[in-house]
CSV table of C-alpha atoms in Angstrom, one decimal:
chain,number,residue,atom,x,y,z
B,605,UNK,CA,1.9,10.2,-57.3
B,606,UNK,CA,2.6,12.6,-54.4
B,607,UNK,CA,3.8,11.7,-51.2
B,608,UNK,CA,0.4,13.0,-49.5
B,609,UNK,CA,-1.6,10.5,-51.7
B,610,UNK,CA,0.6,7.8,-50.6
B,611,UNK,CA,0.3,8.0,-46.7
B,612,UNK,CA,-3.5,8.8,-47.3
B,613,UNK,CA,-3.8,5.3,-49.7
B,614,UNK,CA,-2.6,3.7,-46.3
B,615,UNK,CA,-4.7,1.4,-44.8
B,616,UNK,CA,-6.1,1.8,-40.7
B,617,UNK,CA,-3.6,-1.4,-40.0
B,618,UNK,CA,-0.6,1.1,-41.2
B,619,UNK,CA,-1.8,4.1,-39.1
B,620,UNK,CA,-2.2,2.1,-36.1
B,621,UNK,CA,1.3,0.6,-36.2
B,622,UNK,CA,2.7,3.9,-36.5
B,623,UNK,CA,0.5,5.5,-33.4
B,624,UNK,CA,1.9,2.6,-31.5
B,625,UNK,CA,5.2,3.2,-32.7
B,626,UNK,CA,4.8,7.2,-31.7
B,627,UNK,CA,3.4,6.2,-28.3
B,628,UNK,CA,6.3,3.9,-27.2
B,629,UNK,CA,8.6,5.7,-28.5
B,630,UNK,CA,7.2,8.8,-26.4
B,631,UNK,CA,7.3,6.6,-23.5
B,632,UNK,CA,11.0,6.1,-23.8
B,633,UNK,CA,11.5,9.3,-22.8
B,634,UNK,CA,9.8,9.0,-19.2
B,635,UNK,CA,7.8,12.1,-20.3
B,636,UNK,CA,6.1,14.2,-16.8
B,637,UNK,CA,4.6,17.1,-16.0
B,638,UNK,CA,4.8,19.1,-12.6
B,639,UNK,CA,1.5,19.5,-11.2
B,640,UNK,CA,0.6,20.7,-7.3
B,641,UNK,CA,-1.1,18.6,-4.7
B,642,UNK,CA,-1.2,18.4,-1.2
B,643,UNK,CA,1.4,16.1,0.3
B,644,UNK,CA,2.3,14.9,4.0
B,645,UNK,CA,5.1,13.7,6.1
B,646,UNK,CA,5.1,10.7,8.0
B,647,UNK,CA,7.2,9.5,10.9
B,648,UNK,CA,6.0,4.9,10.8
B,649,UNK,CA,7.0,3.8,13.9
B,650,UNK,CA,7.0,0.1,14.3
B,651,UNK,CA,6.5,-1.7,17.8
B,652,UNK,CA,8.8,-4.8,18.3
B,653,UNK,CA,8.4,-6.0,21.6
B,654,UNK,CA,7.9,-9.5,22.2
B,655,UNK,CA,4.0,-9.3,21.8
B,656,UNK,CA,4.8,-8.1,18.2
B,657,UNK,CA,5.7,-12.2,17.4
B,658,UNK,CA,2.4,-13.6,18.0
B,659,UNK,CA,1.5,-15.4,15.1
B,660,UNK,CA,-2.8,-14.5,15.2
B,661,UNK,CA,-2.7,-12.8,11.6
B,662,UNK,CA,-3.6,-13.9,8.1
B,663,UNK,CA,-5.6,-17.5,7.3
B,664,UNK,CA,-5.3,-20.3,9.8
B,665,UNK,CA,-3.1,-22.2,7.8
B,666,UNK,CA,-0.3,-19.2,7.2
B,667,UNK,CA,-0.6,-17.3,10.3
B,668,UNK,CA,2.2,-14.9,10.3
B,669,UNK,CA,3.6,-12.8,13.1
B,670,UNK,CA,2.2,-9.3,13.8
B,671,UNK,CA,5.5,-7.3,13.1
B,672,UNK,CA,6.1,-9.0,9.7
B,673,UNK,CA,2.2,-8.4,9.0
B,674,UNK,CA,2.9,-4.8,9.5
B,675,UNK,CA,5.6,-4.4,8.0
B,676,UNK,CA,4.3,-5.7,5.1
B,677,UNK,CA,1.4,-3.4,5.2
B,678,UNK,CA,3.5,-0.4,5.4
B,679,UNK,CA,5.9,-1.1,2.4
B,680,UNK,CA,3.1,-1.5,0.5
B,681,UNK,CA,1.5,1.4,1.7
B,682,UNK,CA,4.3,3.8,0.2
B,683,UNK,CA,3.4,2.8,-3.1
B,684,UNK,CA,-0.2,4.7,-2.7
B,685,UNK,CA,1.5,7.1,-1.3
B,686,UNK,CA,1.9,10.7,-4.0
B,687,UNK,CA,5.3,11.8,-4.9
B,688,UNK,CA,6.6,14.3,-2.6
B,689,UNK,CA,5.3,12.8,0.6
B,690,UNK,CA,7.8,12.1,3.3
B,691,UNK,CA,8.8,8.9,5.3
B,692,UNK,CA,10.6,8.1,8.3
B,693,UNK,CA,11.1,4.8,10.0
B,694,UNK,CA,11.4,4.2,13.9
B,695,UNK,CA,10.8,1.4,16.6
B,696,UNK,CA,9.5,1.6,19.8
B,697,UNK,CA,10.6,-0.8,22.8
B,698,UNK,CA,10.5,-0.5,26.9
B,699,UNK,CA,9.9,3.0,27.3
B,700,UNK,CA,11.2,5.1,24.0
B,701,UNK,CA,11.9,5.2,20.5
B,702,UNK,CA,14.7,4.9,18.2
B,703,UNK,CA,14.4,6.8,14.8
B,704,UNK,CA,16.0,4.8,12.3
B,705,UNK,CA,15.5,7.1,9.4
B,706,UNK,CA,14.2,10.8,8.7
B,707,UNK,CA,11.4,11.3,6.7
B,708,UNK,CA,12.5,11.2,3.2
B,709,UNK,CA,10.6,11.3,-0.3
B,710,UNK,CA,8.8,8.2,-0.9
B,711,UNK,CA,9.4,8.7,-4.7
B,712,UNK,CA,12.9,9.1,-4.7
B,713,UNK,CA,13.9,7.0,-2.2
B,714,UNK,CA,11.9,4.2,-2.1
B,715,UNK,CA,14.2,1.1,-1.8
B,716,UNK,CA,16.0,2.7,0.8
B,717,UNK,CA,12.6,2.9,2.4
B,718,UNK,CA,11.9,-0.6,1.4
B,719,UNK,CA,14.9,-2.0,2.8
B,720,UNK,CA,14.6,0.0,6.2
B,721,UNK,CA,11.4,-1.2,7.3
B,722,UNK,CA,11.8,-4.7,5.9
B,723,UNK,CA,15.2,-5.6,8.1
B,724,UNK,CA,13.6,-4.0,11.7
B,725,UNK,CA,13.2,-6.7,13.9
B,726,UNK,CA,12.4,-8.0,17.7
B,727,UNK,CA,16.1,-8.9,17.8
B,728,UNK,CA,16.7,-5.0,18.1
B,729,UNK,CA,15.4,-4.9,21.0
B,730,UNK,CA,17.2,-3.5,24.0
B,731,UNK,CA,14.7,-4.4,26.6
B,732,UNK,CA,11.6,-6.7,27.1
B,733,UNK,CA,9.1,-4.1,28.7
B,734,UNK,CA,6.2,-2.5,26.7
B,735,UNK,CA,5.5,0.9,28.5
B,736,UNK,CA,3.5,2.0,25.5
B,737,UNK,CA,2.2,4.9,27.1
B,738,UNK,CA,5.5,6.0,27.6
B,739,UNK,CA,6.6,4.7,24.2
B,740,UNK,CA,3.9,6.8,22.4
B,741,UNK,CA,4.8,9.8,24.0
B,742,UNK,CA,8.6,9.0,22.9
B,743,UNK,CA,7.2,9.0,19.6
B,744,UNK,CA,5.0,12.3,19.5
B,745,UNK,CA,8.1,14.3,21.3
B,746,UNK,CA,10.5,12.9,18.5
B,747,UNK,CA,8.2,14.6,15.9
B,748,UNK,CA,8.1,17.9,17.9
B,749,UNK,CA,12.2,17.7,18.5
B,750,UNK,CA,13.2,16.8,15.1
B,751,UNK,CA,10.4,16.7,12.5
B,752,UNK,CA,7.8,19.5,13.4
B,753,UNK,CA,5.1,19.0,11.1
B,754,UNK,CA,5.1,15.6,10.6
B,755,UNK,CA,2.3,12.9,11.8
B,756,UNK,CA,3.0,9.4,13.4
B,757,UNK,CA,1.7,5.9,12.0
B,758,UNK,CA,2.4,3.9,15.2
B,759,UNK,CA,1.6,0.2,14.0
B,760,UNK,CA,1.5,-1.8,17.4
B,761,UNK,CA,-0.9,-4.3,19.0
B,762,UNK,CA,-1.6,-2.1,22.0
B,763,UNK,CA,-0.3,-4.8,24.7
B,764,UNK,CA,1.1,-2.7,27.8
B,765,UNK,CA,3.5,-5.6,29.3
B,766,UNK,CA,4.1,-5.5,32.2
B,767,UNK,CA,0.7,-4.0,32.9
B,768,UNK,CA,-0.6,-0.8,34.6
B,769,UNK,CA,-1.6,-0.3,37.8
B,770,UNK,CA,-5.1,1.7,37.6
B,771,UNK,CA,-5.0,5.5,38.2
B,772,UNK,CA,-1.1,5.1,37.5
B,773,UNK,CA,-1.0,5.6,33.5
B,774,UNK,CA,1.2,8.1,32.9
B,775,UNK,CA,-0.1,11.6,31.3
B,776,UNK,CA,1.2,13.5,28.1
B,777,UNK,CA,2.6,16.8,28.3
B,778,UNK,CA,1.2,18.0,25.7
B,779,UNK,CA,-1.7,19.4,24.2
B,780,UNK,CA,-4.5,16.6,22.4
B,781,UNK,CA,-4.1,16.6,18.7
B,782,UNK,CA,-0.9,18.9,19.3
B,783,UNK,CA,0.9,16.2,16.8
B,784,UNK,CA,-2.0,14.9,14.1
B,785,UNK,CA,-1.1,11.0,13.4
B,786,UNK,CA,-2.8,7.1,13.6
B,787,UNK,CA,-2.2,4.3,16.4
B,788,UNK,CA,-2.8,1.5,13.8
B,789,UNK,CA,-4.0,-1.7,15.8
B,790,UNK,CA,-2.4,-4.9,14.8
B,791,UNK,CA,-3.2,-8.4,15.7
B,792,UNK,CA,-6.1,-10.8,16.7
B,793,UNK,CA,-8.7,-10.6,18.8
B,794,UNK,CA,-8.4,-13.6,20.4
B,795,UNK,CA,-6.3,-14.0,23.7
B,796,UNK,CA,-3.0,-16.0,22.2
B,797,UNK,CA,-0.2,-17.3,23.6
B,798,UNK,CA,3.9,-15.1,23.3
B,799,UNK,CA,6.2,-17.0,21.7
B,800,UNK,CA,9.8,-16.6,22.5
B,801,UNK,CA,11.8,-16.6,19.5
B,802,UNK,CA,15.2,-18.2,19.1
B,803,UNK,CA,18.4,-16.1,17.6
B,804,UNK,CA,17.2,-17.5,14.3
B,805,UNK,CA,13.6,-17.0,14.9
B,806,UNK,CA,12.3,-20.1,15.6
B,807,UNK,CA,9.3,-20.4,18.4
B,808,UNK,CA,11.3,-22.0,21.4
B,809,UNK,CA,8.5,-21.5,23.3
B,810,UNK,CA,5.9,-19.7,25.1
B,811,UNK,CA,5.6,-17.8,27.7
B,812,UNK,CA,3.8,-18.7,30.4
B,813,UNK,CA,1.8,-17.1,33.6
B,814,UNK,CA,4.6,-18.3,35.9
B,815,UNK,CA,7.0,-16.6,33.6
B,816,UNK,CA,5.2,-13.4,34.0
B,817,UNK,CA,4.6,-13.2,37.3
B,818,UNK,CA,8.7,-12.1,37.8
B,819,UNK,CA,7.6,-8.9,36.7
B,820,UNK,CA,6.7,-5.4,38.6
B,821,UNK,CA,3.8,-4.2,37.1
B,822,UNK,CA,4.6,-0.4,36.2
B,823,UNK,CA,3.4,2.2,38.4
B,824,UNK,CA,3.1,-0.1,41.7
B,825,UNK,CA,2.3,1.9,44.9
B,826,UNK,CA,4.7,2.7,47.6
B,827,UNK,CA,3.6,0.8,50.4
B,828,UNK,CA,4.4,2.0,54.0
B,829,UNK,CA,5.7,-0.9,56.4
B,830,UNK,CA,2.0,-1.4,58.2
B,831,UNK,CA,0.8,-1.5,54.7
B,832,UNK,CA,3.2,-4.5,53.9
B,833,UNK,CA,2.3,-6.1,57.0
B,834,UNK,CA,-1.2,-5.9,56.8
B,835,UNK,CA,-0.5,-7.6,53.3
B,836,UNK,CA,1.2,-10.5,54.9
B,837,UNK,CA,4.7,-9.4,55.4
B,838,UNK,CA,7.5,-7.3,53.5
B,839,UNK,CA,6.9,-7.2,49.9
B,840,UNK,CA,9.5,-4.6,48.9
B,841,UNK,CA,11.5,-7.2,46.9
B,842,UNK,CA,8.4,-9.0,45.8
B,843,UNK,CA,6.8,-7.9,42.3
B,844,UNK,CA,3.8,-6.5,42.6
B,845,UNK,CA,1.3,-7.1,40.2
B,846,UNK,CA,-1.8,-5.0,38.6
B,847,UNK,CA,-5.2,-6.3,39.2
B,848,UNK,CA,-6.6,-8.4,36.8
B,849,UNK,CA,-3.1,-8.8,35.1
B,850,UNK,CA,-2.9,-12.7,35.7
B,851,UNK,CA,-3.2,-13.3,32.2
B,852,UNK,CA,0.0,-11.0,30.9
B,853,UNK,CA,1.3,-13.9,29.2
B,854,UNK,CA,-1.7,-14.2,26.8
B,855,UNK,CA,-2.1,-11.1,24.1
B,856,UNK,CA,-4.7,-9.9,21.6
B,857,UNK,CA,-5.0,-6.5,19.9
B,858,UNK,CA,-6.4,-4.2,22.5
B,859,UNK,CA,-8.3,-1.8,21.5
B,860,UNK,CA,-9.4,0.1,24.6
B,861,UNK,CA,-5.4,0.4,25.4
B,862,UNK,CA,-5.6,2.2,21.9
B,863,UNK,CA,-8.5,4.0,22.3
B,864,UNK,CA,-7.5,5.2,25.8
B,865,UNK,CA,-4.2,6.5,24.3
B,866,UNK,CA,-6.0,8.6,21.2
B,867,UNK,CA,-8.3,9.7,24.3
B,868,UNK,CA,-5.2,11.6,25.8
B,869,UNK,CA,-2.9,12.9,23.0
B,870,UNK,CA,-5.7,13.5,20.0
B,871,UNK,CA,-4.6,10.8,17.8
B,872,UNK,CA,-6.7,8.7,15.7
B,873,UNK,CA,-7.5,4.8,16.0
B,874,UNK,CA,-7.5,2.5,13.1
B,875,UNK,CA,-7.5,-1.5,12.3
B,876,UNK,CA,-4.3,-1.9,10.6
B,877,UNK,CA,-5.8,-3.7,7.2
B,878,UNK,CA,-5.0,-3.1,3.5
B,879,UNK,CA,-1.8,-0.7,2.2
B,880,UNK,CA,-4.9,0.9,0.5
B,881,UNK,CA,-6.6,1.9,3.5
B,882,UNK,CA,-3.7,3.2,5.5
B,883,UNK,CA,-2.3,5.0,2.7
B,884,UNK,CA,-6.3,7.0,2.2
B,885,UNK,CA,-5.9,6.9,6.4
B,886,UNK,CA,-2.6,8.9,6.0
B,887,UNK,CA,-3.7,11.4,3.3
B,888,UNK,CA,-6.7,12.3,5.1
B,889,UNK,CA,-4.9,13.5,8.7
B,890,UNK,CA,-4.5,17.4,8.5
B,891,UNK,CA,-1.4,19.4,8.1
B,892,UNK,CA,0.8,18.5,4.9
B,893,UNK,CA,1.7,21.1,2.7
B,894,UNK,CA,1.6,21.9,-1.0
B,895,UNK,CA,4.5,20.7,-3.2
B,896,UNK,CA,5.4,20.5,-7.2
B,897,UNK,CA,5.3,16.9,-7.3
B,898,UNK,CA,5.9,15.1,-10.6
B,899,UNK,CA,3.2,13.6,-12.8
B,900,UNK,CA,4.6,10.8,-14.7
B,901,UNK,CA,3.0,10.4,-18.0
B,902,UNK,CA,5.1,7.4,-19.5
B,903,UNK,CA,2.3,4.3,-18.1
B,904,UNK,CA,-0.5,6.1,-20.3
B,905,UNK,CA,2.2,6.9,-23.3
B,906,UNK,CA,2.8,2.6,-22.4
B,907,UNK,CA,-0.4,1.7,-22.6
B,908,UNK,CA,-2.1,3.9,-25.6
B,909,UNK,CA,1.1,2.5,-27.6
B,910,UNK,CA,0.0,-1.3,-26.6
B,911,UNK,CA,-3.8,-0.5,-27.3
B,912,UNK,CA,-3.0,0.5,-30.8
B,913,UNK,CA,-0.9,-2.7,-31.3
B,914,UNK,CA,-3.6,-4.6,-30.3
B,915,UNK,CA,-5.9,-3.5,-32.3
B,916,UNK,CA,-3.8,-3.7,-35.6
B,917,UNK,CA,-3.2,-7.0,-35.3
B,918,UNK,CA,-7.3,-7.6,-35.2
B,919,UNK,CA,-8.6,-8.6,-38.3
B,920,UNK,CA,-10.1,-6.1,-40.7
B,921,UNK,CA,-14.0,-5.8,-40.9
B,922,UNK,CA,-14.6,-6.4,-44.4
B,923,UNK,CA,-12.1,-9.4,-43.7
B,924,UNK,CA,-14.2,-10.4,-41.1
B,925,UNK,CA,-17.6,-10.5,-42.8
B,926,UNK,CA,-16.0,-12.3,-46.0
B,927,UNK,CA,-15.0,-14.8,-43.4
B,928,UNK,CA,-18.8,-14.8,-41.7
B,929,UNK,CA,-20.0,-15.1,-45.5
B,930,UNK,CA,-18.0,-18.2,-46.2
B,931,UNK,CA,-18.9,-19.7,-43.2
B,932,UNK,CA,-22.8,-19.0,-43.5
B,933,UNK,CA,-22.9,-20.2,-47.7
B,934,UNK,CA,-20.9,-23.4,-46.5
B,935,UNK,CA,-23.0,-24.3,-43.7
B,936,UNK,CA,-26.5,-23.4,-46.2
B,937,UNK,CA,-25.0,-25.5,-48.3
């Protein structure tokens, strides 16, 4: 008998095993192919001022603060991310911000990614302010200094502490939409109380209006001696505060901050929710350029090798209907 006639006497159970066998073994190799596509670079800055510790996110029974929640988001975010797009991490407190890694590929080096943003923390900190004005103009210049080309993801809950006085907010020197990139909002809508945070993170407590009130607002006039005295006296060592900012203790996400700051340097606005939608959020800014990324093809070499296993452990038709037969004669009987 020739060989031929042998492997073609074979039944479907013996052809299946051996597809499976090819597949797998196929996928051993980590097979790819290089394909082009349009990828981007990313400069994620994180805020982590004290506001960032409110607990307002997630169900009311596991509320969790809103630098952990985006931090969170954002790791999981690079995983919907293409091969070939680029990653940096920074944080933003008092007035500037501190890169803390360059963009690198997301692919390649994603537990050093990973483990970047997953350590940052409030305890970083070198100052309790939150000019974010300021801070989001640190941000854009970093990415025109050292990383032209790239877009910001500034995660942040928008609170400006201590506040602003109005017609003091300070301008951008650049040109709207000069830098392409996302303010993503973070945090309730509710007014909630600031915790303050112990040196192993425990909520000591809160802070409070009296607490607040220490504090200068940024951008207070200069007042002229007749002004002070028409005020009641010499305030030059006495903090003066914004109007309406009575309530700095209390923070929520605030949007119009946001939307005021996309309003003046051309960035979008988006509700930090799902690693799915920031990642689509990201891909869709313009800008980017085209790379050779690679394609891997090992997951569908896995998983045709696994559906041919399946099915040749199934049951054989005829063996089937013999079975349905014996079943139905038994049952007439």
């Amino acid at each position: 008998m020739k060989f031929t006639d042998t492997l073609r006497g074979r039944g479907a159970r013996f052809w299946l095993l051996a597809a499976a066998s090819a597949c797998l073994g196929v996928a051993l190799f980590d097979p790819a192919v290089q394909i082009e596509r349009r990828v981007g670079t990313y400069m994620m800055v994180f805020d982590i001022t004290q506001s960032m510790n409110t607990r307002d996110v997630g169900p009311a029974d596991a509320r969790i603060g809103r630098l952990d929640h985006a931090k969170q988001l954002a790791i999981a975010a690079l995983d919907r991310l293409p091969c070939g797009t680029q990653v940096g991490v920074s944080i933003f407190v008092e007035r500037r911000t501190q890169p803390l890694l360059m963009p690198v590929d997301v692919c390649l080096n994603r537990a050093a990614l990973s483990d970047a943003i997953g350590h940052i923390d409030w305890r970083m900190a070198w100052a309790a302010d939150s000019h974010l004005y300021y801070g989001t103009y640190s941000a854009l210049d970093d990415i025109r200094r050292m990383t032209p080309g790239a877009a910001l993801a500034f995660f942040t809950d928008g609170h400006q502490a201590p506040a602003l006085h109005p017609g003091r907010i300070p301008a951008w020197d650049g040109e709207a939409g000069e830098v392409p990139g996302l303010l993503f909002g973070v945090g309730g809508e509710q007014p909630e109380p600031v915790p303050k945070l112990g040196d192993k993170g425990r909520i000591d407590g809160y802070w409070t209006a009296e607490d607040t009130a220490g504090f200068a607002s940024a951008g207070a006039p200069t007042l002229s001696v007749l002004d002070m005295e028409k005020l009641g006296g010499d305030i030059r060592n006495a903090p003066q505060r914004a109007p309406g900012s009575d309530n700095d203790h209390l923070s929520l996400r605030r949007d119009d901050v946001l939307e005021d700051l996309a309003q003046r340097t051309g960035l979008g606005v988006a509700v930090a929710r799902s690693p799915e939608q920031i990642a689509a959020q990201l891909r869709a800014l313009p800008g980017g350029r085209v790379a050779d990324t690679r394609f891997a093809l090992r997951p569908l070499f896995a998983l045709a090798g696994l559906a041919a296993l399946l099915a040749s452990l199934a049951p054989a038709p005829s063996a089937v209907r013999r079975r349905a037969q014996r079943l139905f004669t038994f049952r007439s009987a």
